Tab-separated table of C-alpha atoms in Angstrom:
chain	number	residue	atom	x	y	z
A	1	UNK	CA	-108.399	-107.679	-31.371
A	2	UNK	CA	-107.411	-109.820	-28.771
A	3	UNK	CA	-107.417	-113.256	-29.536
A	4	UNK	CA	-103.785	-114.179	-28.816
A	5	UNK	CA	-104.263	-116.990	-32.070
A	6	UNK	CA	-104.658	-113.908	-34.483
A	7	UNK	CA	-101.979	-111.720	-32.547
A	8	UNK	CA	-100.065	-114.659	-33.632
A	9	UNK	CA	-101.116	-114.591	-36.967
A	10	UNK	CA	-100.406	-110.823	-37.608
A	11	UNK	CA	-96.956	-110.895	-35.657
A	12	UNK	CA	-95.906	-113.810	-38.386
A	13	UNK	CA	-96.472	-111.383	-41.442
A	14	UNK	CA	-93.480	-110.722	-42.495
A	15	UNK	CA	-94.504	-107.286	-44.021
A	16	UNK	CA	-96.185	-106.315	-40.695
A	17	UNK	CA	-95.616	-103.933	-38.290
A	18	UNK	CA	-92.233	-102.049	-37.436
A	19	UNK	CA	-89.793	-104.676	-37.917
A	20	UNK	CA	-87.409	-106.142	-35.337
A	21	UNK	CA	-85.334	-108.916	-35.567
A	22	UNK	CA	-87.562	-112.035	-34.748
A	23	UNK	CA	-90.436	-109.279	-33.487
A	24	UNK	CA	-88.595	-109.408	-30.369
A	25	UNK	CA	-89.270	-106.410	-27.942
A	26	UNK	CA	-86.947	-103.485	-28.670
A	27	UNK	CA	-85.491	-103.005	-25.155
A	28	UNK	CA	-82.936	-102.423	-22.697
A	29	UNK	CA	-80.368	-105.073	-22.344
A	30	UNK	CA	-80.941	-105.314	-18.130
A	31	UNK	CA	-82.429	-108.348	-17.186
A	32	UNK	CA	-82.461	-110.159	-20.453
A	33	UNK	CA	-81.048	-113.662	-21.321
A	34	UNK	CA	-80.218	-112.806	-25.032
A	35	UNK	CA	-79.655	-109.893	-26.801
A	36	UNK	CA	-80.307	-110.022	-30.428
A	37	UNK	CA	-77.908	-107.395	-31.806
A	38	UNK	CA	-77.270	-105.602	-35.577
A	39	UNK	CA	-73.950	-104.833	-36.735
A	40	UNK	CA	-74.116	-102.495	-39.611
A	41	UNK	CA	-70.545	-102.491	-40.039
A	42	UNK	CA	-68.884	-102.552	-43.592
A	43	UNK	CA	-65.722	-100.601	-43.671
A	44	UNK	CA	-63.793	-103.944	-42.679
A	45	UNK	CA	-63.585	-105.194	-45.904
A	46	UNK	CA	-63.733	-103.335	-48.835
A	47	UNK	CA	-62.137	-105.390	-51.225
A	48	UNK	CA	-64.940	-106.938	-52.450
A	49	UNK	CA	-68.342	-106.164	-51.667
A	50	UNK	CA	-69.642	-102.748	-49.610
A	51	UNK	CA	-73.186	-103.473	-48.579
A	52	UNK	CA	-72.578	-105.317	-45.207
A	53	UNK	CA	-73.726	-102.826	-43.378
A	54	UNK	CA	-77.499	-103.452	-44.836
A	55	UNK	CA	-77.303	-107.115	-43.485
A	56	UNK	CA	-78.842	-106.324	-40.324
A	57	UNK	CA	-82.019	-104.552	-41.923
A	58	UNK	CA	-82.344	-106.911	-44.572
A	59	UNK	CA	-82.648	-109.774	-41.204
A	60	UNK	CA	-85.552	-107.440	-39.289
A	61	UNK	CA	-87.309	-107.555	-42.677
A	62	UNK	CA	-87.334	-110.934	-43.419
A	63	UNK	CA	-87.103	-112.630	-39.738
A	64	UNK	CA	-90.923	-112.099	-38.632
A	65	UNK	CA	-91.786	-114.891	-40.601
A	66	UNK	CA	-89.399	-116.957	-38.543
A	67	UNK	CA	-90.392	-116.169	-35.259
A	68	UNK	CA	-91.152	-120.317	-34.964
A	69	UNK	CA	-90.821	-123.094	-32.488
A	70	UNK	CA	-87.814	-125.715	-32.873
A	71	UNK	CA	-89.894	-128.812	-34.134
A	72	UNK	CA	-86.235	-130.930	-33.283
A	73	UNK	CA	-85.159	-129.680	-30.052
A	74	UNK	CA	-89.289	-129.361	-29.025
A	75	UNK	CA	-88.417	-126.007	-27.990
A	76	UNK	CA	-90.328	-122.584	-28.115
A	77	UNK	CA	-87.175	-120.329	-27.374
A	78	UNK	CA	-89.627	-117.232	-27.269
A	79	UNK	CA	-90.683	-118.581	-24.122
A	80	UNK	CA	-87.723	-120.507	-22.619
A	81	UNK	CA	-85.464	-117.405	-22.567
A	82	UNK	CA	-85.958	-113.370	-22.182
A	83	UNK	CA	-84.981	-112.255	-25.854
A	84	UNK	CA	-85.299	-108.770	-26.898
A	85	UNK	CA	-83.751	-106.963	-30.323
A	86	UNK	CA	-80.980	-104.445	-28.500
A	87	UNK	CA	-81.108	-102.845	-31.904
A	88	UNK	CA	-78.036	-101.270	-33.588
A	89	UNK	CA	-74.377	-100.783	-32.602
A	90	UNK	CA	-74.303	-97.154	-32.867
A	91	UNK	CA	-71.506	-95.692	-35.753
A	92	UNK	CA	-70.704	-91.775	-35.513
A	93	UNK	CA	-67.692	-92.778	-37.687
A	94	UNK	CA	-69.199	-95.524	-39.948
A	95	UNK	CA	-66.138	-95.034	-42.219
A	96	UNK	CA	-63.978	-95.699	-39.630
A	97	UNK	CA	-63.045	-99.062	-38.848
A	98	UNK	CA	-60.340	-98.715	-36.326
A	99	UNK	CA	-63.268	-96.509	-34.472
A	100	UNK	CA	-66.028	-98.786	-34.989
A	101	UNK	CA	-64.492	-101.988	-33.732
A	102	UNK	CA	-63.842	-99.573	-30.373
A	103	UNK	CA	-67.895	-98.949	-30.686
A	104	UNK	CA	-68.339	-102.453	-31.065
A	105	UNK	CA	-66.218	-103.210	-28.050
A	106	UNK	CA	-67.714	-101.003	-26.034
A	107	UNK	CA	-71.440	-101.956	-26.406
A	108	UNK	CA	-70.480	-105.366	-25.664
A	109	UNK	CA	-69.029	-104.790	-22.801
A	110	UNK	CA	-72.071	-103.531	-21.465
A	111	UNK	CA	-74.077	-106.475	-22.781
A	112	UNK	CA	-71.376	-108.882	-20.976
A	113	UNK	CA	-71.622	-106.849	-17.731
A	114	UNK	CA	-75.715	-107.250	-18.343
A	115	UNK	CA	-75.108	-110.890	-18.132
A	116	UNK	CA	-77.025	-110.978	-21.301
A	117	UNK	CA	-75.799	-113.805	-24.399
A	118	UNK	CA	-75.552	-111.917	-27.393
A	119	UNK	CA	-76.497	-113.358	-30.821
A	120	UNK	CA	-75.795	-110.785	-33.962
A	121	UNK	CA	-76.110	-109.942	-37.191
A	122	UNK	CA	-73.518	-108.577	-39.186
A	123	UNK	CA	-71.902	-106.520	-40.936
A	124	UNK	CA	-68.502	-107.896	-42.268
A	125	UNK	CA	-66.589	-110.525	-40.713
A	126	UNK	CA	-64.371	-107.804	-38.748
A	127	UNK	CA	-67.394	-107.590	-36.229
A	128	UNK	CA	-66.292	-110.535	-34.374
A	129	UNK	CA	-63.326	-108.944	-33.630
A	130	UNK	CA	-65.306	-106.221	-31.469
A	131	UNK	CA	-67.708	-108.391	-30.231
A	132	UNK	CA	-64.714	-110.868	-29.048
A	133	UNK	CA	-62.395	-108.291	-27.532
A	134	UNK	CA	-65.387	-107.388	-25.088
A	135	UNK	CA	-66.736	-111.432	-24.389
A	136	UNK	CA	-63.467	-112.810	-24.199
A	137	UNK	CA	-61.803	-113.131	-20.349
A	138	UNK	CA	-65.410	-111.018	-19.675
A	139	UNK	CA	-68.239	-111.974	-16.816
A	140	UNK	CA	-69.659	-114.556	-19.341
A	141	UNK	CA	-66.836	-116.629	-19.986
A	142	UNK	CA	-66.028	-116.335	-16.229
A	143	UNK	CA	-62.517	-114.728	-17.221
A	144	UNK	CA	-62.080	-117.693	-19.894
A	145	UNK	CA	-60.577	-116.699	-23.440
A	146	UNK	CA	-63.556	-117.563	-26.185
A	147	UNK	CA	-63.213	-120.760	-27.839
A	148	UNK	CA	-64.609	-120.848	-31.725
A	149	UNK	CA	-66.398	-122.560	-33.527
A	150	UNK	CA	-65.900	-120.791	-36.876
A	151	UNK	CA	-68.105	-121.991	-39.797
A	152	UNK	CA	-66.405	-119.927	-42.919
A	153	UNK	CA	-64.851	-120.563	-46.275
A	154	UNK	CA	-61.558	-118.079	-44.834
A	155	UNK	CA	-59.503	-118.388	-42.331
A	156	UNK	CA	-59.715	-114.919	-41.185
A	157	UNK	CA	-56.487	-115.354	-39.957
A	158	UNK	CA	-54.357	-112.821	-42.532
A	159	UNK	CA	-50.684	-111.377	-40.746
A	160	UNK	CA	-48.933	-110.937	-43.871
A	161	UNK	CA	-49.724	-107.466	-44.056
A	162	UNK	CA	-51.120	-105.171	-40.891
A	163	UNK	CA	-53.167	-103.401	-42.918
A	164	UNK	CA	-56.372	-104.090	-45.749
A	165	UNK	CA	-56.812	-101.300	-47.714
A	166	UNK	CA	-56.111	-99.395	-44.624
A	167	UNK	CA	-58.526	-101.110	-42.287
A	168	UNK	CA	-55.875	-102.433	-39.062
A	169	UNK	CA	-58.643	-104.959	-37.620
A	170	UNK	CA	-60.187	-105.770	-40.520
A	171	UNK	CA	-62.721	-108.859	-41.372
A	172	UNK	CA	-59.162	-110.679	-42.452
A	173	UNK	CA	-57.061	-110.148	-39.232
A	174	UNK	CA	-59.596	-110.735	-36.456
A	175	UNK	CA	-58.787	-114.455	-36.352
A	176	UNK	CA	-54.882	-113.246	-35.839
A	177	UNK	CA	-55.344	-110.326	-33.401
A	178	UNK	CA	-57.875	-112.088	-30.510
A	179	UNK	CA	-55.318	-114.818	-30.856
A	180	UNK	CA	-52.233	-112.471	-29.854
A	181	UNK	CA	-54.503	-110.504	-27.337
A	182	UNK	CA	-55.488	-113.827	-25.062
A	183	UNK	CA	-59.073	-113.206	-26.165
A	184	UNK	CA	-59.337	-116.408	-27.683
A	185	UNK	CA	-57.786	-120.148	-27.590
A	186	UNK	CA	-57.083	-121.253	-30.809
A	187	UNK	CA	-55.667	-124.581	-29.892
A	188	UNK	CA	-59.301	-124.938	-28.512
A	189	UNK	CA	-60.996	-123.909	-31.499
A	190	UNK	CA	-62.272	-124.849	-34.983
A	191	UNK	CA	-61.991	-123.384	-38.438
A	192	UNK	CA	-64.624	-125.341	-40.442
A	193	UNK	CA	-65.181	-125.403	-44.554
A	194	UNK	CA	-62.260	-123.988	-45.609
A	195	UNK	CA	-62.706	-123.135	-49.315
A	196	UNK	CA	-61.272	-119.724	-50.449
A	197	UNK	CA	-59.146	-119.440	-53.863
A	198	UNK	CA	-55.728	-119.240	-52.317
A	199	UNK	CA	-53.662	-116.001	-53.388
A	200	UNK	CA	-50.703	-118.251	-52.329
A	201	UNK	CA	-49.974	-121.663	-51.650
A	202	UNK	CA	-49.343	-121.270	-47.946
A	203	UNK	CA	-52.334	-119.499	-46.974
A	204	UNK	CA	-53.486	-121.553	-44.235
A	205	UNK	CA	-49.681	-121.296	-42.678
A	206	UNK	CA	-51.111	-118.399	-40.379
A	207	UNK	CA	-53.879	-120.699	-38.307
A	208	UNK	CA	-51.382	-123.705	-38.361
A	209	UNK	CA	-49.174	-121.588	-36.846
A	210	UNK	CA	-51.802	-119.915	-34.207
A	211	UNK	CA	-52.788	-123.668	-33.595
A	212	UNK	CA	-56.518	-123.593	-34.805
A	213	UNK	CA	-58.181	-126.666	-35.910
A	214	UNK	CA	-58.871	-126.248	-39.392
A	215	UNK	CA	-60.873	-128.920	-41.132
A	216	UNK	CA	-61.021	-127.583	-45.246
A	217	UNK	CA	-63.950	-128.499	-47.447
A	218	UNK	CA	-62.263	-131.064	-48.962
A	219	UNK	CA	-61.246	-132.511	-45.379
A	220	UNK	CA	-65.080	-132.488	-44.223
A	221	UNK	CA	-65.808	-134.135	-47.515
A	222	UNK	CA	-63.555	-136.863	-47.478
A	223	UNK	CA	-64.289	-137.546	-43.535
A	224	UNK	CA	-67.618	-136.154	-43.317
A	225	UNK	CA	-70.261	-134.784	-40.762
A	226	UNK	CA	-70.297	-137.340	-37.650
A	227	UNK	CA	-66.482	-137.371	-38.167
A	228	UNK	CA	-66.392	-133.746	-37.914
A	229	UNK	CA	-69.272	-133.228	-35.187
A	230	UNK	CA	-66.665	-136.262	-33.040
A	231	UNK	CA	-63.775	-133.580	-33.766
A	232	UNK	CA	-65.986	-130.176	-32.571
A	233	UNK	CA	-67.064	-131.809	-29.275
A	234	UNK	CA	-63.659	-133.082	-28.198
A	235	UNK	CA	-61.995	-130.143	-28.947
A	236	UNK	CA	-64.931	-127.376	-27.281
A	237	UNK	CA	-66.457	-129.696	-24.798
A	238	UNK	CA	-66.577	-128.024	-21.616
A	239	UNK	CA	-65.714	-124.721	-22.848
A	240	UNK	CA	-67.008	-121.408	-23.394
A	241	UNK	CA	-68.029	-121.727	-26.921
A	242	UNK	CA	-68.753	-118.338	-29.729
A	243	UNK	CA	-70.158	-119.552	-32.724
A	244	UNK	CA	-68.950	-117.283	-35.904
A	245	UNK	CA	-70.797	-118.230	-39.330
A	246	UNK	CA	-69.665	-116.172	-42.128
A	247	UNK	CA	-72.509	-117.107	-44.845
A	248	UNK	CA	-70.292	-117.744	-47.880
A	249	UNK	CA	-69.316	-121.140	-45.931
A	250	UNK	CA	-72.876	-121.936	-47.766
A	251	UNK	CA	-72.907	-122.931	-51.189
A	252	UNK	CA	-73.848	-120.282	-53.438
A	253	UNK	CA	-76.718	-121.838	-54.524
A	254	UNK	CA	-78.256	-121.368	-51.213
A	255	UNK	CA	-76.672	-118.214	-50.091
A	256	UNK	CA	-75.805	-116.075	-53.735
A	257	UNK	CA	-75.965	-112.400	-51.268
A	258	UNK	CA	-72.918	-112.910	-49.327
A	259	UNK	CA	-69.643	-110.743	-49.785
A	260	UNK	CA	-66.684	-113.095	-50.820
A	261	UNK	CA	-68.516	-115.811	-52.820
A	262	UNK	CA	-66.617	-118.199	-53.591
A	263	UNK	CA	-67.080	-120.316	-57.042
A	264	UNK	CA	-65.525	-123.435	-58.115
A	265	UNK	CA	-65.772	-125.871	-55.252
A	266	UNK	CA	-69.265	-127.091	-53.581
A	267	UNK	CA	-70.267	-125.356	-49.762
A	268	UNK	CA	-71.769	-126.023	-47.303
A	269	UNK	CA	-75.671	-127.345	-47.706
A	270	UNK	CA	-78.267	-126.058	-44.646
A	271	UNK	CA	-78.226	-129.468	-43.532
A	272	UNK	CA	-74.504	-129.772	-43.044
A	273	UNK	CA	-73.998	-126.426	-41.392
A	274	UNK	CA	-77.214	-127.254	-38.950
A	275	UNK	CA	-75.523	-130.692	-38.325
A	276	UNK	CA	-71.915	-128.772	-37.687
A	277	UNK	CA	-73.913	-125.868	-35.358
A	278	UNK	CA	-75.820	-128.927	-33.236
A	279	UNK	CA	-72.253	-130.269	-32.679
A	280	UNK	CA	-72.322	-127.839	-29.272
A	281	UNK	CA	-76.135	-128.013	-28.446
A	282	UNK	CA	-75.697	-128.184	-25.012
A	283	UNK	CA	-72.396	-126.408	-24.385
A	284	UNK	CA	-71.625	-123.284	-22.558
A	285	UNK	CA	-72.584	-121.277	-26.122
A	286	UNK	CA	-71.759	-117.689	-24.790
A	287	UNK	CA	-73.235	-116.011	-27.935
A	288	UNK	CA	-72.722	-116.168	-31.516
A	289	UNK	CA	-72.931	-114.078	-34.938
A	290	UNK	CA	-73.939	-114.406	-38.440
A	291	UNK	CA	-71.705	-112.337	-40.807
A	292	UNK	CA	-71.289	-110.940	-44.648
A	293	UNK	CA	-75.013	-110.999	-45.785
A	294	UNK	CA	-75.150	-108.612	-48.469
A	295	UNK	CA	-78.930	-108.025	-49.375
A	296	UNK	CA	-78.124	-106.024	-52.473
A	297	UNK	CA	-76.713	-109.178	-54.206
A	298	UNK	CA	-79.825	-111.465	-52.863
A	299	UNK	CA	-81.482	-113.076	-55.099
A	300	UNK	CA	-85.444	-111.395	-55.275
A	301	UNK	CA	-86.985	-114.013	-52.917
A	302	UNK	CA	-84.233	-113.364	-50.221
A	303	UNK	CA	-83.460	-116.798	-49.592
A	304	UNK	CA	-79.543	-115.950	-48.332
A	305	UNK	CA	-81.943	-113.381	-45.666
A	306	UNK	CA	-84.285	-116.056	-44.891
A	307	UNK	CA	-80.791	-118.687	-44.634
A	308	UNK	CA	-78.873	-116.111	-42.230
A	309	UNK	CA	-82.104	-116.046	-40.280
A	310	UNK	CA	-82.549	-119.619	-39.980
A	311	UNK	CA	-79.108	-120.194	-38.981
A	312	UNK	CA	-79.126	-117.226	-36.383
A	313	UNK	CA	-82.440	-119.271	-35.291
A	314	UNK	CA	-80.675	-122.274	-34.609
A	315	UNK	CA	-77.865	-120.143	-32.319
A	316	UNK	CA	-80.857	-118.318	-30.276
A	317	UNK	CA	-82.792	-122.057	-29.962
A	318	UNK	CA	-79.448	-123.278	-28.461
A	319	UNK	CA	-79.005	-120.730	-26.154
A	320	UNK	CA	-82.635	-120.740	-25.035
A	321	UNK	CA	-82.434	-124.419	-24.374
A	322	UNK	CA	-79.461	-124.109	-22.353
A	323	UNK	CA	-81.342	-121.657	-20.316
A	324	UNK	CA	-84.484	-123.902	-19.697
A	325	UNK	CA	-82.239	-126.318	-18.522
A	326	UNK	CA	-80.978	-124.650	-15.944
B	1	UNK	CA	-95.982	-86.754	-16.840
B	2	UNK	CA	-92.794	-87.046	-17.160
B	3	UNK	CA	-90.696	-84.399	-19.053
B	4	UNK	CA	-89.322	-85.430	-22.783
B	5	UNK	CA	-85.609	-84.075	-23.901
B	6	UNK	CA	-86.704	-81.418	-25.913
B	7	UNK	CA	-85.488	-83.137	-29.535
B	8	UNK	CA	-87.615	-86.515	-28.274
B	9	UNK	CA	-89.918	-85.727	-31.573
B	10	UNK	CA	-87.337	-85.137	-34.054
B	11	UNK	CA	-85.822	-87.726	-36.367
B	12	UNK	CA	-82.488	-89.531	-34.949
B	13	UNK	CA	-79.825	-87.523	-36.975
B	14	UNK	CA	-77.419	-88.841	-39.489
B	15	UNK	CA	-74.203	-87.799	-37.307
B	16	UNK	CA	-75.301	-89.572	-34.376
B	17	UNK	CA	-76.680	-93.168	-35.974
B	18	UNK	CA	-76.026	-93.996	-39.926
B	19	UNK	CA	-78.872	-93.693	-41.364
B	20	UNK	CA	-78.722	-97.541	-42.873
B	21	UNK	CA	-78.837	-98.193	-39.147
B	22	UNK	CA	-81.221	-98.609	-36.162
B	23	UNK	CA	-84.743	-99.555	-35.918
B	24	UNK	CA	-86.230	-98.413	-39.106
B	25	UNK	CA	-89.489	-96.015	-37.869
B	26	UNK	CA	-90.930	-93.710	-40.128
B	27	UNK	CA	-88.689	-91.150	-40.961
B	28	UNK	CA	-86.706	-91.878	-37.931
B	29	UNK	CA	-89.426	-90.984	-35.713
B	30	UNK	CA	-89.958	-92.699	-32.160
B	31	UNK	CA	-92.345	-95.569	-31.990
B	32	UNK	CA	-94.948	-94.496	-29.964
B	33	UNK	CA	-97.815	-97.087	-28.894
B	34	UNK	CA	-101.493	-95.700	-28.319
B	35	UNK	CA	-101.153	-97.368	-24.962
B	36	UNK	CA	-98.210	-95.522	-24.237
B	37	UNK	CA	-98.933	-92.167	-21.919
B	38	UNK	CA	-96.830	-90.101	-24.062
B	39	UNK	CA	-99.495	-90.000	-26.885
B	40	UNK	CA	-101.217	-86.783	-25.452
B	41	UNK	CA	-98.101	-84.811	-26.731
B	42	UNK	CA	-98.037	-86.405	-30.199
B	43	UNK	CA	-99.616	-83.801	-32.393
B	44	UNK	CA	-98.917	-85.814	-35.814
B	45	UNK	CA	-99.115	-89.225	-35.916
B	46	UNK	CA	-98.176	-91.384	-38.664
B	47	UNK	CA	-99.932	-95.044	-38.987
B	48	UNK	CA	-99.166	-97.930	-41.141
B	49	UNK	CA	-102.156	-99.838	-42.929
B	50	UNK	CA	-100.719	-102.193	-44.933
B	51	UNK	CA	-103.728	-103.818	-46.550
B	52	UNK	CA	-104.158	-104.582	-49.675
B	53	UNK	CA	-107.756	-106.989	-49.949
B	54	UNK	CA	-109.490	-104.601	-51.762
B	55	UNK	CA	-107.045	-103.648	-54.649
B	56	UNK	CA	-108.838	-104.486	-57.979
B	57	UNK	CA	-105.920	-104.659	-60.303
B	58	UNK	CA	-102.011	-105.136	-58.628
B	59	UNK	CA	-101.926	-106.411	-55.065
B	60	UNK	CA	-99.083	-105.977	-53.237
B	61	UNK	CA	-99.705	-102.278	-51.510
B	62	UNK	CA	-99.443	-104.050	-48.153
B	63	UNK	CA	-96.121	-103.812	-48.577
B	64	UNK	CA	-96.077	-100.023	-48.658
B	65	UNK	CA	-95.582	-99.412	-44.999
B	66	UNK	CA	-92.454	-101.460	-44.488
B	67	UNK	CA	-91.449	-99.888	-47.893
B	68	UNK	CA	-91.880	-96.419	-46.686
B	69	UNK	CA	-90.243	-96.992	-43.191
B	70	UNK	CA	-87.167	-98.582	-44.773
B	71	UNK	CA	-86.556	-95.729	-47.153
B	72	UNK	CA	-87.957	-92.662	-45.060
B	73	UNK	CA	-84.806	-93.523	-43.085
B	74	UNK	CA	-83.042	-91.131	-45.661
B	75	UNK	CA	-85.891	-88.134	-45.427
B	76	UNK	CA	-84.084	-84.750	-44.056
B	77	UNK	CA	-84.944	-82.494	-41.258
B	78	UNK	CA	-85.917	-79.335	-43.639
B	79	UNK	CA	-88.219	-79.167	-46.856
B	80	UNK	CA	-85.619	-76.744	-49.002
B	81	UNK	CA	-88.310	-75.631	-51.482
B	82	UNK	CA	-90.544	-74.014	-48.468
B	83	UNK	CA	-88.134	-73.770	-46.051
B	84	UNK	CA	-89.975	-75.240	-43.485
B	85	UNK	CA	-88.916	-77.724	-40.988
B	86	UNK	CA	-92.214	-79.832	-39.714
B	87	UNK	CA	-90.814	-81.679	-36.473
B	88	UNK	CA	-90.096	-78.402	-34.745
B	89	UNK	CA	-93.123	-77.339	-35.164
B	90	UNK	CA	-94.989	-79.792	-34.068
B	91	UNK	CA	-94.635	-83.701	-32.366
B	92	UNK	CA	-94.609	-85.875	-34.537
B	93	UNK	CA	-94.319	-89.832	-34.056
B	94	UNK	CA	-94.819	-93.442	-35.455
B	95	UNK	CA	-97.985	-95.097	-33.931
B	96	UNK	CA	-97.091	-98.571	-35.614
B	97	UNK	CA	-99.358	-100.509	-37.462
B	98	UNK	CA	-103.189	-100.893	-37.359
B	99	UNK	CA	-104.162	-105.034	-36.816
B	100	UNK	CA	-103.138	-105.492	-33.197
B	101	UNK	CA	-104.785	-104.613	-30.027
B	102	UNK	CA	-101.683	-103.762	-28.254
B	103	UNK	CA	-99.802	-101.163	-30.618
């Protein structure tokens, strides 16, 4: 069988074939554009929900079926960039945190020094912490600290206590710890859908304080999307931009398997969080992640799988685009 | 032809990759294509068929290869009722899938 039409058709089965995310190649990070990468990381946050670290399986199963063109950017990004599924992070001490944000680290580095743009899938929220210690001041930001644009209904930013349930950089510190370490610029970066149940009344004291730009729910309600999208390019334009989308931003009508769901006020809908992620189509986007899917609280058609892989879609279309028009 | 490290047929262990993690192959076997000159040393082969046209009653057996690869992920080195351990004794690898001309 060689008719490239029904190679096509097989490689968009979903139940096909070994799966990889997007059927991308499984290969060596030298020479590539983007490397899609899985994080099965869950012993940054325990409080809640322990499945993270199935996210990134959950994505390979579901994602064949979205190995598609961009329709609104006319874009095939299969083509436009070299893309190839790195596979795992690799986690001798899974129960470790501390040790695997060092793994995590680590194999970034080497994807940085590739000259490869990573995109991920997570895993709790702590992976950006790893993935960030390695990009920021790396090759790929040309010795730049990362600038975010954080799509979440936390801050992430948590310094009342050095510790969660043991776990130093956990998925609740991150935001805190790249800040002290240089890694990233908050003042140059953007903490969007802010929704949580507060514990206390100052909770988003911390990333005042760190000088992040934090636009709440009810903000991007009140002001809404071209306001917002106005804000993001001001504040990112020119920079090296890492797009972080922790899932439970989405309402949990659209995305019930995430980790921290969060009842009582209205997310995120696809449209908004696509219209917030094309805010920096066109910037320097130096990689991005997609973070807390937890597959054993999906519902049975997998539709928070088949979100996380639509927004990681968008991130990889970006980044692709970028790279055809250079 | 290039030589293999010697544990190139056995399943990626537990210690070195959790076993939620990775690339999920049948029981953590490498992928192997039929293209690929390493094939004369398989011995075993394991394929995926996942076709399920000519079921009668419940479809849905085309699922059974993913099925198997996701879960054979926890399968262990030894059977402990014979005592036997099948991947030294012989290669063993994960052809892919039939449907393509280029697995």
């Amino acid at each position: 069988m060689s008719d490239p039409h029904l190679n096509a058709m097989m490689e968009n089965l979903y139940w096909w074939g070994i799966p990889t995310l997007f059927r991308c190649p499984n290969l060596p990070v030298d020479g590539q554009d983007i490397a899609l990468v899985g994080v099965p990381h869950s012993a940054g946050n325990g409080t809640t929900e322990r499945d993270q670290h199935l996210g990134p399986r959950a994505l390979r199963n579901v994602s064949s079926v979205q190995r598609r063109m961009h329709s609104g950017f006319q874009l095939d990004p299969w083509n436009a960039a070299k893309i190839v599924d790195l596979g795992d992070v690799p986690f001798p001490k899974a129960n470790d945190n501390e040790d695997c944000i060092q793994q995590i680290t680590n194999f970034y580095q080497q994807i940085d020094k590739a000259g490869a743009r990573p995109v991920s899938v997570g895993g709790d929220h702590s992976i950006t912490g790893g993935i960030v210690q390695a990009l920021g001041c790396g090759a790929i930001t040309k010795g730049e600290p990362i600038c975010f644009l954080h799509l979440d209904a936390h801050t992430d930013v948590f310094t009342k206590v050095d510790h969660f349930l043991g776990a130093k950089k956990s998925a609740a510190h991150w935001g805190a710890y790249l800040a002290d370490q240089g890694k990233v610029d908050p003042a140059h970066s953007m903490q969007i859908g802010i929704r949580g149940h507060a514990r206390t009344l100052d909770w988003l004291q911390p990333s005042y304080e760190y000088g992040y730009n934090v636009v709440t729910m009810k903000d991007y309600r009140r002001r809404g999307l071209a306001d917002v999208v106005a804000q993001v390019t001001e504040v990112l334009a020119g920079r090296p931009v890492y797009i972080t989308f922790d899932l439970d931003c989405l309402d949990p009508t659209i995305a019930p398997g995430v980790s921290n769901i969060e009842a009582g006020e209205k997310g995120f809908g696809i449209d908004d969080a696509v219209g917030l992620l094309h805010a920096v189509r066109g910037m320097n986007i130096v990689g991005g992640d997609v973070v807390c899917m937890m597959p054993t609280k999906d519902s049975p058609n997998q539709i928070t799988a088949l979100t996380a892989g639509a927004i990681m879609f968008e991130i990889i279309s970006m980044i692709a685009e970028n790279h055809l028009s250079q | 032809m290039a030589s293999l490290p010697t544990d190139f047929f056995h399943p990626v262990s537990g210690m070195e990759m959790p076993r939620f993690a990775g690339l999920p192959t049948f029981m953590r076997l490498p992928h192997v294509t039929v293209s690929d000159p390493i094939i004369d040393q398989v011995q075993l082969g394991l394929v995926g068929v996942p076709w399920d046209a000519g079921t009668t009653n419940r479809p849905g057996p085309r699922h059974g290869p993913r099925q198997l690869r996701d879960l054979s992920t926890m399968i262990r080195a030894g059977n402990p009722v014979t005592g036997i351990n099948p991947f030294s004794m012989i290669n063993c690898a994960d052809l892919g899938e039939i449907g393509r001309a280029h697995v």
